[in-house]
Amino acid sequence: MDDWKLLEENLRGKGYTVETFPDRCAAAEWIENQIGGRTVGIGGSVTVRELGLFEKLSKHNTVYWHEEPPENMTAMETRQAASRADIYIASVNGISLQGEIVNMDYTGNRVSAISFGPREVYLIIGRNKLAPDLPAALDRVKNVASPLNAKRLNRKTPCAVRGDRCYHCKSPEKICRNLSILLERPAGAEYHIILIDEDLGY
Ligand code: SF4
């Protein structure tokens, strides 16, 4: 069986709702049609930007994203509002073929909101995030996603120079501070996993 298909089955076995799409346009259109007249929080995510979701959803929802804070709010206030929204949208840093979902955060806003708070969570996952098992997913988070995110955010960390691997730093700007692994679907919220058959984000 194709790995993508197997991941879909494993996620359903863990209690997630799963939708699959061939590309970002089809996924973005579907998500836009699902969400109207709600408050929506978004976590830091290159994938969400690549889908243009902030612009699309802002047309008919109140959207809080610290990367595009409202004029009257700081980025931190926007993170806090996002965590209290009806719906939370983010990507993931890595996922195992068995369906274990791995994320690394700096402030912890994204991993906390994904785990508890908003009653509906959408996790958007491109094909490049898939790893054969949990150790490989953790390795991806440390040696692929985190260095590239440190580079994107212009952090003063050794990994941000080339974005090539983790140097196990003790930098004051170290972004690797809060590691989350969803072993199963957390109780208490509805989870929609959006699998997109192309590379997205880091
Ligand atoms: S621990 Fe430091 S060097 Fe390693 S990925 Fe995180 S920020 Fe980069």
mmCIF file of C-alpha atoms in Angstrom, residues 122-197:
data_model
loop_
_atom_site.group_PDB
_atom_site.id
_atom_site.type_symbol
_atom_site.label_atom_id
_atom_site.label_comp_id
_atom_site.label_asym_id
_atom_site.label_seq_id
_atom_site.Cartn_x
_atom_site.Cartn_y
_atom_site.Cartn_z
ATOM 1 C CA TYR A 122 -7.271 21.697 11.502
ATOM 2 C CA LEU A 123 -3.758 20.313 10.901
ATOM 3 C CA ILE A 124 -2.506 20.784 7.345
ATOM 4 C CA ILE A 125 0.221 18.375 6.307
ATOM 5 C CA GLY A 126 2.284 18.271 3.112
ATOM 6 C CA ARG A 127 3.981 15.109 1.910
ATOM 7 C CA ASN A 128 7.456 16.243 2.986
ATOM 8 C CA LYS A 129 6.458 16.027 6.676
ATOM 9 C CA LEU A 130 6.072 12.235 6.587
ATOM 10 C CA ALA A 131 8.734 10.089 8.296
ATOM 11 C CA PRO A 132 8.848 6.272 8.486
ATOM 12 C CA ASP A 133 8.596 6.106 12.299
ATOM 13 C CA LEU A 134 8.556 8.271 15.450
ATOM 14 C CA PRO A 135 12.383 8.469 15.888
ATOM 15 C CA ALA A 136 12.668 9.582 12.243
ATOM 16 C CA ALA A 137 9.894 12.161 12.764
ATOM 17 C CA LEU A 138 11.722 13.527 15.834
ATOM 18 C CA ASP A 139 14.961 13.612 13.847
ATOM 19 C CA ARG A 140 13.176 15.533 11.075
ATOM 20 C CA VAL A 141 11.905 18.088 13.575
ATOM 21 C CA LYS A 142 15.383 18.671 15.055
ATOM 22 C CA ASN A 143 17.478 18.504 11.901
ATOM 23 C CA VAL A 144 15.168 19.811 9.162
ATOM 24 C CA ALA A 145 12.185 21.825 10.432
ATOM 25 C CA SER A 146 13.777 23.656 13.376
ATOM 26 C CA PRO A 147 16.952 24.835 11.566
ATOM 27 C CA LEU A 148 14.933 26.058 8.570
ATOM 28 C CA ASN A 149 12.496 27.863 10.877
ATOM 29 C CA ALA A 150 15.404 29.439 12.819
ATOM 30 C CA LYS A 151 16.811 30.652 9.488
ATOM 31 C CA ARG A 152 13.403 31.999 8.360
ATOM 32 C CA LEU A 153 13.004 33.873 11.652
ATOM 33 C CA ASN A 154 16.578 35.259 11.531
ATOM 34 C CA ARG A 155 17.420 33.762 14.912
ATOM 35 C CA LYS A 156 20.965 34.080 16.275
ATOM 36 C CA THR A 157 21.497 30.329 16.479
ATOM 37 C CA PRO A 158 24.196 28.206 14.827
ATOM 38 C CA CYS A 159 21.588 26.287 12.791
ATOM 39 C CA ALA A 160 20.191 29.489 11.243
ATOM 40 C CA VAL A 161 23.398 30.193 9.303
ATOM 41 C CA ARG A 162 22.884 27.345 6.843
ATOM 42 C CA GLY A 163 19.609 25.777 8.025
ATOM 43 C CA ASP A 164 21.295 22.418 7.610
ATOM 44 C CA ARG A 165 21.066 20.638 10.988
ATOM 45 C CA CYS A 166 20.746 21.049 14.761
ATOM 46 C CA TYR A 167 23.920 22.118 16.598
ATOM 47 C CA HIS A 168 22.412 21.460 20.057
ATOM 48 C CA CYS A 169 22.818 25.098 20.997
ATOM 49 C CA LYS A 170 22.285 26.937 24.278
ATOM 50 C CA SER A 171 21.606 30.198 22.464
ATOM 51 C CA PRO A 172 19.278 32.730 24.160
ATOM 52 C CA GLU A 173 17.383 32.668 20.851
ATOM 53 C CA LYS A 174 17.127 28.860 20.746
ATOM 54 C CA ILE A 175 13.754 28.036 19.184
ATOM 55 C CA CYS A 176 13.584 24.438 20.427
ATOM 56 C CA ARG A 177 11.899 24.814 23.807
ATOM 57 C CA ASN A 178 8.622 22.944 23.799
ATOM 58 C CA LEU A 179 8.275 19.524 22.179
ATOM 59 C CA SER A 180 4.835 17.957 21.665
ATOM 60 C CA ILE A 181 3.962 14.477 20.445
ATOM 61 C CA LEU A 182 0.302 13.640 19.840
ATOM 62 C CA LEU A 183 0.278 9.868 20.246
ATOM 63 C CA GLU A 184 -3.494 9.654 19.668
ATOM 64 C CA ARG A 185 -6.252 12.194 18.999
ATOM 65 C CA PRO A 186 -6.508 14.353 22.138
ATOM 66 C CA ALA A 187 -9.906 14.060 23.818
ATOM 67 C CA GLY A 188 -12.194 17.080 23.984
ATOM 68 C CA ALA A 189 -11.866 18.557 20.490
ATOM 69 C CA GLU A 190 -12.646 17.687 16.892
ATOM 70 C CA TYR A 191 -9.551 17.190 14.717
ATOM 71 C CA HIS A 192 -9.423 17.470 10.929
ATOM 72 C CA ILE A 193 -6.194 16.248 9.381
ATOM 73 C CA ILE A 194 -5.695 17.683 5.892
ATOM 74 C CA LEU A 195 -3.222 15.615 3.842
ATOM 75 C CA ILE A 196 -1.952 17.372 0.708
ATOM 76 C CA ASP A 197 0.008 15.408 -1.868
#
